[in-house]
Amino acid sequence: MTNTHQPPSSNAPNTISLNCDQVVGHADHWSCFTNNIADDVPNWLQSHIDTATLPTPLKTTNATPSHILLSGNQPIHVNQVIEIDSNRSPKRLINAFPCVNSPYGQWVTIEGIYKCNNQIEAILRLKTDDNTVLYVFDQYYAINAHNYEKNHRYLINLSAFAYSVSLSNRSETIVVDEPEAIRYHRAFNDILTKNNNVAPKDLEAQIAAWQPSENDLPLEPIEINVGHMCAYLFGETIGQQDEAWCQGQIIGKQTTSFNGVDFVLLDVVILRESLDNPVVIRLAVNADNIDAAIQVNDYIQANIWLQGTIFMENQKKAVTNYKAF
């Protein structure tokens, strides 16, 4: 299909064009809901049209759109990209995928957009204010594709579907005994302590210049409790970087349902590079794929599909001291 999009901004982030074979479909994502995708999903899409919302893009335009995006306000909902004609009447369904709404966000810049030119979806490479790199599937790419600008800060809300969730092994530890690694960890902790647990902007430079006191020599090996740490690893395959692994601490838990399918919603800290502003996501997992004994404060591991949503309504908060969560 040829899309009648408005031309991209001359200040747009770098776009990395993918072979469409590199882009996975949404079958694995719908499998979080049902084993009968062919029958259940079309029925769900039809049933959600009457309650769908039309989200507002970051910028308005007078150009005639080639498609519209139907979304929803429920904790778990579907996004449907629908081709329309010149009279704005629907012609056909282009794409549909499940989404999780999240109240948790981060200020980021968009470093890159990974997409197949024949599709209206994309993965965004993001950098947070503390230089953490995240890859997310863009829930609103269909309406914001040509609105993004490089070096511009956006508030993006972060969510995910988990294929399964398991408790972390709290007794799992590793011993760091390589001298340079020991030095790095000692320097990192010392610098954070002196800065009230807030990473300075020149953290790496300070680590490079750090020297231990004579009383601390020789530097002893460090034992790290792996089961008590927060970690995020994005997918290594190009076009699938949004398929990630994470370990984090649960700070909130509730339940919800989608068309009779029960889900557990977990609010999880997945990164604490900035102790003042950790990365928190709202994670949805089918109730059949999680141990009911898992509770708030537990550390969990999960394979996830990480999503991001840039709401136009949130961007006005950029001029305030608004905290992302």
CSV table of C-alpha atoms in Angstrom, one decimal:
chain,number,residue,atom,x,y,z
A,1,MET,CA,0.0,0.0,0.0
A,2,THR,CA,1.2,3.5,-0.7
A,3,ASN,CA,0.5,5.9,2.2
A,4,THR,CA,-0.3,9.6,1.6
A,5,HIS,CA,1.6,10.8,4.6
A,6,GLN,CA,2.8,14.3,5.0
A,7,PRO,CA,6.5,14.6,4.3
A,8,PRO,CA,8.8,14.1,7.4
A,9,SER,CA,10.3,17.0,9.2
A,10,SER,CA,13.8,18.1,8.0
A,11,ASN,CA,14.7,17.7,11.7
A,12,ALA,CA,13.4,14.2,12.0
A,13,PRO,CA,15.3,11.5,14.0
A,14,ASN,CA,17.4,9.1,11.9
A,15,THR,CA,15.2,6.4,10.3
A,16,ILE,CA,16.7,2.9,10.0
A,17,SER,CA,14.8,1.1,7.2
A,18,LEU,CA,14.2,-2.6,7.7
A,19,ASN,CA,13.4,-5.5,5.4
A,20,CYS,CA,9.8,-6.3,6.3
A,21,ASP,CA,11.0,-9.9,7.0
A,22,GLN,CA,12.9,-8.4,10.0
A,23,VAL,CA,9.7,-7.1,11.6
A,24,VAL,CA,7.9,-9.7,13.6
A,25,GLY,CA,4.1,-9.7,13.5
A,26,HIS,CA,1.8,-9.6,16.4
A,27,ALA,CA,0.8,-13.3,16.7
A,28,ASP,CA,3.1,-13.8,19.7
A,29,HIS,CA,1.6,-10.8,21.3
A,30,TRP,CA,-2.0,-12.0,20.8
A,31,SER,CA,-0.9,-15.4,22.2
A,32,CYS,CA,-0.8,-13.6,25.6
A,33,PHE,CA,-4.6,-13.6,25.3
A,34,THR,CA,-5.7,-16.7,23.5
A,35,ASN,CA,-4.7,-19.9,21.7
A,36,ASN,CA,-7.5,-19.3,19.2
A,37,ILE,CA,-6.2,-16.1,17.6
A,38,ALA,CA,-7.9,-16.7,14.2
A,39,ASP,CA,-11.4,-16.7,15.8
A,40,ASP,CA,-11.1,-14.6,18.9
A,41,VAL,CA,-9.1,-11.6,17.7
A,42,PRO,CA,-11.4,-10.5,14.8
A,43,ASN,CA,-14.4,-10.7,17.2
A,44,TRP,CA,-12.6,-8.5,19.7
A,45,LEU,CA,-11.6,-5.9,17.2
A,46,GLN,CA,-15.2,-5.6,16.0
A,47,SER,CA,-16.5,-5.4,19.6
A,48,HIS,CA,-14.1,-2.6,20.5
A,49,ILE,CA,-15.0,-0.2,17.6
A,50,ASP,CA,-18.0,1.3,19.4
A,51,THR,CA,-16.0,2.2,22.5
A,52,ALA,CA,-12.8,3.3,20.7
A,53,THR,CA,-11.1,6.7,21.1
A,54,LEU,CA,-9.4,8.8,18.5
A,55,PRO,CA,-6.1,9.9,20.1
A,56,THR,CA,-4.7,13.4,19.3
A,57,PRO,CA,-1.4,13.6,17.3
A,58,LEU,CA,1.5,15.7,18.5
A,59,LYS,CA,0.8,18.2,15.7
A,60,THR,CA,-2.3,18.8,13.6
A,61,THR,CA,-2.2,19.1,9.8
A,62,ASN,CA,-4.5,20.0,6.9
A,63,ALA,CA,-3.2,17.1,4.8
A,64,THR,CA,-5.8,14.4,4.0
A,65,PRO,CA,-4.9,11.3,6.1
A,66,SER,CA,-4.6,7.8,4.5
A,67,HIS,CA,-5.6,6.1,7.8
A,68,ILE,CA,-6.9,6.7,11.3
A,69,LEU,CA,-5.9,5.2,14.6
A,70,LEU,CA,-8.6,3.8,16.9
A,71,SER,CA,-7.4,3.3,20.5
A,72,GLY,CA,-8.9,3.0,24.0
A,73,ASN,CA,-8.8,4.1,27.6
A,74,GLN,CA,-9.0,0.8,29.3
A,75,PRO,CA,-6.0,-0.7,31.2
A,76,ILE,CA,-5.7,-3.2,28.3
A,77,HIS,CA,-7.1,-2.3,24.9
A,78,VAL,CA,-6.5,-2.7,21.2
A,79,ASN,CA,-5.1,-0.2,18.7
A,80,GLN,CA,-6.5,-0.5,15.2
A,81,VAL,CA,-5.0,1.3,12.2
A,82,ILE,CA,-7.7,1.6,9.5
A,83,GLU,CA,-7.3,2.8,5.9
A,84,ILE,CA,-9.8,5.5,4.9
A,85,ASP,CA,-10.8,7.1,1.6
A,86,SER,CA,-11.0,10.8,0.7
A,87,ASN,CA,-14.3,11.0,2.4
A,88,ARG,CA,-12.8,9.5,5.6
A,89,SER,CA,-14.9,6.4,5.2
A,90,PRO,CA,-13.1,3.2,6.3
A,91,LYS,CA,-11.8,0.9,3.6
A,92,ARG,CA,-9.9,-1.9,5.4
A,93,LEU,CA,-8.0,-2.8,8.5
A,94,ILE,CA,-4.3,-2.3,8.1
A,95,ASN,CA,-3.0,-3.5,11.5
A,96,ALA,CA,-4.2,-4.2,15.0
A,97,PHE,CA,-2.2,-4.9,18.2
A,98,PRO,CA,-2.9,-5.1,21.9
A,99,CYS,CA,-1.8,-2.3,24.2
A,100,VAL,CA,-1.3,-1.6,27.9
A,101,ASN,CA,-2.0,1.9,29.4
A,102,SER,CA,0.6,3.1,31.9
A,103,PRO,CA,0.8,6.1,34.2
A,104,TYR,CA,4.6,5.8,34.4
A,105,GLY,CA,6.8,7.8,32.1
A,106,GLN,CA,10.3,9.1,31.3
A,107,TRP,CA,11.6,12.2,29.6
A,108,VAL,CA,13.5,11.0,26.5
A,109,THR,CA,14.9,12.0,23.2
A,110,ILE,CA,14.3,9.9,20.1
A,111,GLU,CA,17.6,8.7,18.7
A,112,GLY,CA,16.3,6.5,15.9
A,113,ILE,CA,13.2,5.0,14.3
A,114,TYR,CA,13.3,1.4,13.1
A,115,LYS,CA,10.6,0.6,10.5
A,116,CYS,CA,9.7,-1.2,7.3
A,117,ASN,CA,8.6,1.3,4.7
A,118,ASN,CA,5.6,-0.8,3.8
A,119,GLN,CA,4.2,-0.8,7.3
A,120,ILE,CA,2.7,1.8,9.6
A,121,GLU,CA,4.5,0.8,12.8
A,122,ALA,CA,7.9,1.3,14.3
A,123,ILE,CA,10.4,0.7,17.1
A,124,LEU,CA,11.8,3.8,18.7
A,125,ARG,CA,15.4,4.0,20.1
A,126,LEU,CA,15.1,6.3,23.1
A,127,LYS,CA,17.7,7.9,25.4
A,128,THR,CA,16.6,9.1,28.9
A,129,ASP,CA,18.0,12.1,30.7
A,130,ASP,CA,20.6,9.9,32.4
A,131,ASN,CA,21.6,8.4,29.1
A,132,THR,CA,19.9,5.0,29.5
A,133,VAL,CA,18.9,3.5,26.1
A,134,LEU,CA,15.5,1.9,25.7
A,135,TYR,CA,13.8,0.3,22.6
A,136,VAL,CA,10.0,0.5,22.6
A,137,PHE,CA,7.2,-0.4,20.2
A,138,ASP,CA,5.4,2.9,19.4
A,139,GLN,CA,1.7,2.6,20.2
A,140,TYR,CA,1.0,6.0,18.4
A,141,TYR,CA,3.4,5.8,15.5
A,142,ALA,CA,0.4,5.8,13.1
A,143,ILE,CA,-0.5,9.3,14.0
A,144,ASN,CA,2.9,10.7,15.1
A,145,ALA,CA,5.2,9.3,12.4
A,146,HIS,CA,6.1,12.6,10.9
A,147,ASN,CA,5.8,14.7,14.0
A,148,TYR,CA,9.0,13.6,15.8
A,149,GLU,CA,12.1,15.8,16.0
A,150,LYS,CA,15.6,14.9,17.0
A,151,ASN,CA,17.0,16.5,20.2
A,152,HIS,CA,13.5,17.2,21.4
A,153,ARG,CA,12.5,16.0,24.8
A,154,TYR,CA,9.3,14.0,25.0
A,155,LEU,CA,7.4,12.4,27.9
A,156,ILE,CA,6.8,8.8,27.0
A,157,ASN,CA,4.6,6.4,29.0
A,158,LEU,CA,6.1,2.9,29.3
A,159,SER,CA,4.2,-0.3,29.5
A,160,ALA,CA,4.7,-4.0,28.5
A,161,PHE,CA,3.1,-7.4,28.0
A,162,ALA,CA,5.0,-10.2,29.7
A,163,TYR,CA,4.9,-13.7,28.2
A,164,SER,CA,5.6,-15.1,31.7
A,165,VAL,CA,6.7,-13.8,35.1
A,166,SER,CA,8.8,-15.7,37.7
A,167,LEU,CA,10.3,-14.8,41.0
A,168,SER,CA,14.0,-13.9,41.0
A,169,ASN,CA,16.4,-16.0,43.0
A,170,ARG,CA,17.1,-13.8,46.0
A,171,SER,CA,20.1,-15.9,47.0
A,172,GLU,CA,21.9,-15.7,43.6
A,173,THR,CA,25.1,-13.8,43.9
A,174,ILE,CA,28.2,-13.1,41.7
A,175,VAL,CA,31.7,-12.2,42.8
A,176,VAL,CA,33.4,-9.4,40.9
A,177,ASP,CA,37.2,-10.0,41.2
A,178,GLU,CA,38.6,-8.3,38.1
A,179,PRO,CA,40.6,-5.3,39.3
A,180,GLU,CA,39.2,-2.8,36.8
A,181,ALA,CA,35.6,-3.9,37.4
A,182,ILE,CA,36.1,-3.7,41.2
A,183,ARG,CA,37.5,-0.1,40.7
A,184,TYR,CA,34.5,0.9,38.5
A,185,HIS,CA,31.9,-0.4,41.1
A,186,ARG,CA,33.7,1.3,44.0
A,187,ALA,CA,34.0,4.5,42.1
A,188,PHE,CA,30.3,4.4,41.0
A,189,ASN,CA,29.1,3.9,44.5
A,190,ASP,CA,31.4,6.5,46.1
A,191,ILE,CA,30.4,9.2,43.5
A,192,LEU,CA,26.7,8.4,44.0
A,193,THR,CA,27.0,8.7,47.8
A,194,LYS,CA,28.7,12.1,47.5
A,195,ASN,CA,25.9,13.3,45.2
A,196,ASN,CA,22.9,12.3,47.3
A,197,ASN,CA,22.4,9.2,45.1
A,198,VAL,CA,21.9,11.3,42.0
A,199,ALA,CA,24.2,10.5,39.1
A,200,PRO,CA,26.0,13.6,38.0
A,201,LYS,CA,26.0,14.5,34.3
A,202,ASP,CA,29.7,13.8,34.0
A,203,LEU,CA,29.5,10.5,35.9
A,204,GLU,CA,31.7,8.6,33.4
A,205,ALA,CA,34.4,11.3,33.6
A,206,GLN,CA,34.3,11.3,37.4
A,207,ILE,CA,34.6,7.5,37.4
A,208,ALA,CA,37.6,7.7,35.1
A,209,ALA,CA,39.3,10.2,37.4
A,210,TRP,CA,38.4,8.5,40.7
A,211,GLN,CA,41.1,7.2,43.0
A,212,PRO,CA,40.7,5.1,46.1
A,213,SER,CA,42.0,6.3,49.5
A,214,GLU,CA,45.1,4.5,50.8
A,215,ASN,CA,43.0,3.0,53.6
A,216,ASP,CA,40.9,1.2,50.9
A,217,LEU,CA,43.8,-0.4,49.2
A,218,PRO,CA,44.0,-3.1,48.1
A,219,LEU,CA,40.4,-3.0,46.7
A,220,GLU,CA,38.6,-6.2,47.8
A,221,PRO,CA,36.4,-8.3,45.5
A,222,ILE,CA,32.7,-7.3,45.5
A,223,GLU,CA,29.8,-9.7,46.0
A,224,ILE,CA,26.7,-8.6,44.2
A,225,ASN,CA,23.3,-10.0,45.0
A,226,VAL,CA,21.9,-10.5,41.5
A,227,GLY,CA,18.5,-11.4,42.8
A,228,HIS,CA,18.0,-8.0,44.3
A,229,MET,CA,19.1,-5.9,41.3
A,230,CYS,CA,17.1,-4.2,38.5
A,231,ALA,CA,18.1,-4.9,35.0
A,232,TYR,CA,16.9,-4.4,31.4
A,233,LEU,CA,18.3,-6.0,28.3
A,234,PHE,CA,16.8,-5.1,24.9
A,235,GLY,CA,16.5,-7.6,22.1
A,236,GLU,CA,19.7,-8.2,20.1
A,237,THR,CA,17.9,-8.8,16.8
A,238,ILE,CA,17.5,-5.7,14.6
A,239,GLY,CA,13.7,-5.1,14.2
A,240,GLN,CA,13.0,-7.0,17.4
A,241,GLN,CA,14.8,-4.8,20.0
A,242,ASP,CA,11.4,-4.2,21.7
A,243,GLU,CA,11.4,-7.9,22.7
A,244,ALA,CA,13.3,-7.5,25.9
A,245,TRP,CA,14.2,-9.2,29.2
A,246,CYS,CA,14.0,-7.5,32.5
A,247,GLN,CA,14.4,-8.0,36.2
A,248,GLY,CA,12.9,-5.6,38.7
A,249,GLN,CA,11.1,-4.9,41.9
A,250,ILE,CA,7.3,-4.8,42.1
A,251,ILE,CA,5.9,-1.6,43.6
A,252,GLY,CA,2.2,-2.1,42.7
A,253,LYS,CA,-0.1,-5.0,41.8
A,254,GLN,CA,-3.7,-5.1,40.6
A,255,THR,CA,-6.0,-7.2,38.4
A,256,THR,CA,-8.0,-6.4,35.3
A,257,SER,CA,-9.6,-8.2,32.4
A,258,PHE,CA,-9.9,-8.0,28.6
A,259,ASN,CA,-12.9,-9.6,27.0
A,260,GLY,CA,-13.1,-12.2,29.7
A,261,VAL,CA,-9.4,-12.9,29.9
A,262,ASP,CA,-7.9,-12.2,33.3
A,263,PHE,CA,-4.7,-10.2,33.6
A,264,VAL,CA,-2.4,-9.1,36.5
A,265,LEU,CA,-1.0,-5.6,36.2
A,266,LEU,CA,2.4,-5.2,37.9
A,267,ASP,CA,4.2,-1.8,38.4
A,268,VAL,CA,7.9,-2.7,38.2
A,269,VAL,CA,11.1,-0.8,38.6
A,270,ILE,CA,13.4,-2.2,35.9
A,271,LEU,CA,16.3,0.3,36.2
A,272,ARG,CA,17.7,2.4,39.0
A,273,GLU,CA,20.6,4.1,37.2
A,274,SER,CA,19.0,7.3,38.5
A,275,LEU,CA,17.9,6.7,42.1
A,276,ASP,CA,15.9,9.9,42.0
A,277,ASN,CA,14.0,8.9,38.9
A,278,PRO,CA,14.1,5.1,38.2
A,279,VAL,CA,12.5,3.6,35.1
A,280,VAL,CA,9.1,2.1,36.0
A,281,ILE,CA,6.8,0.3,33.6
A,282,ARG,CA,3.3,-1.1,34.0
A,283,LEU,CA,3.5,-4.8,33.0
A,284,ALA,CA,0.5,-6.9,32.0
A,285,VAL,CA,0.6,-10.7,32.3
A,286,ASN,CA,-2.1,-13.3,31.7
A,287,ALA,CA,-3.2,-14.5,35.1
A,288,ASP,CA,-2.4,-18.1,34.0
A,289,ASN,CA,1.2,-17.1,33.4
A,290,ILE,CA,2.1,-15.8,36.8
A,291,ASP,CA,2.4,-17.3,40.3
A,292,ALA,CA,-0.4,-15.8,42.4
A,293,ALA,CA,2.0,-15.7,45.4
A,294,ILE,CA,4.1,-13.0,43.8
A,295,GLN,CA,3.5,-9.8,45.7
A,296,VAL,CA,4.5,-6.2,46.0
A,297,ASN,CA,8.3,-5.8,46.9
A,298,ASP,CA,9.2,-9.1,45.3
A,299,TYR,CA,11.8,-9.1,42.6
A,300,ILE,CA,10.7,-10.8,39.4
A,301,GLN,CA,12.1,-11.7,36.0
A,302,ALA,CA,10.2,-11.5,32.7
A,303,ASN,CA,10.5,-11.7,29.0
A,304,ILE,CA,8.5,-8.7,27.8
A,305,TRP,CA,7.2,-6.7,24.7
A,306,LEU,CA,8.1,-3.1,25.7
A,307,GLN,CA,5.7,-0.4,24.5
A,308,GLY,CA,5.8,3.4,24.6
A,309,THR,CA,3.1,6.0,24.1
A,310,ILE,CA,3.8,9.7,23.5
A,311,PHE,CA,0.5,11.5,24.4
A,312,MET,CA,0.1,15.0,23.1
A,313,GLU,CA,-1.7,16.0,26.3
A,314,ASN,CA,1.4,15.1,28.4
A,315,GLN,CA,3.9,17.2,26.5
A,316,LYS,CA,2.8,20.5,28.0
A,317,LYS,CA,4.2,19.3,31.3
A,318,ALA,CA,7.7,19.8,29.8
A,319,VAL,CA,7.7,23.5,31.0
A,320,THR,CA,7.0,22.4,34.7
A,321,ASN,CA,9.0,20.4,37.2
A,322,TYR,CA,6.6,17.5,36.4
A,323,LYS,CA,8.0,14.1,37.5
A,324,ALA,CA,7.3,11.3,35.2
A,325,PHE,CA,5.6,9.2,37.9
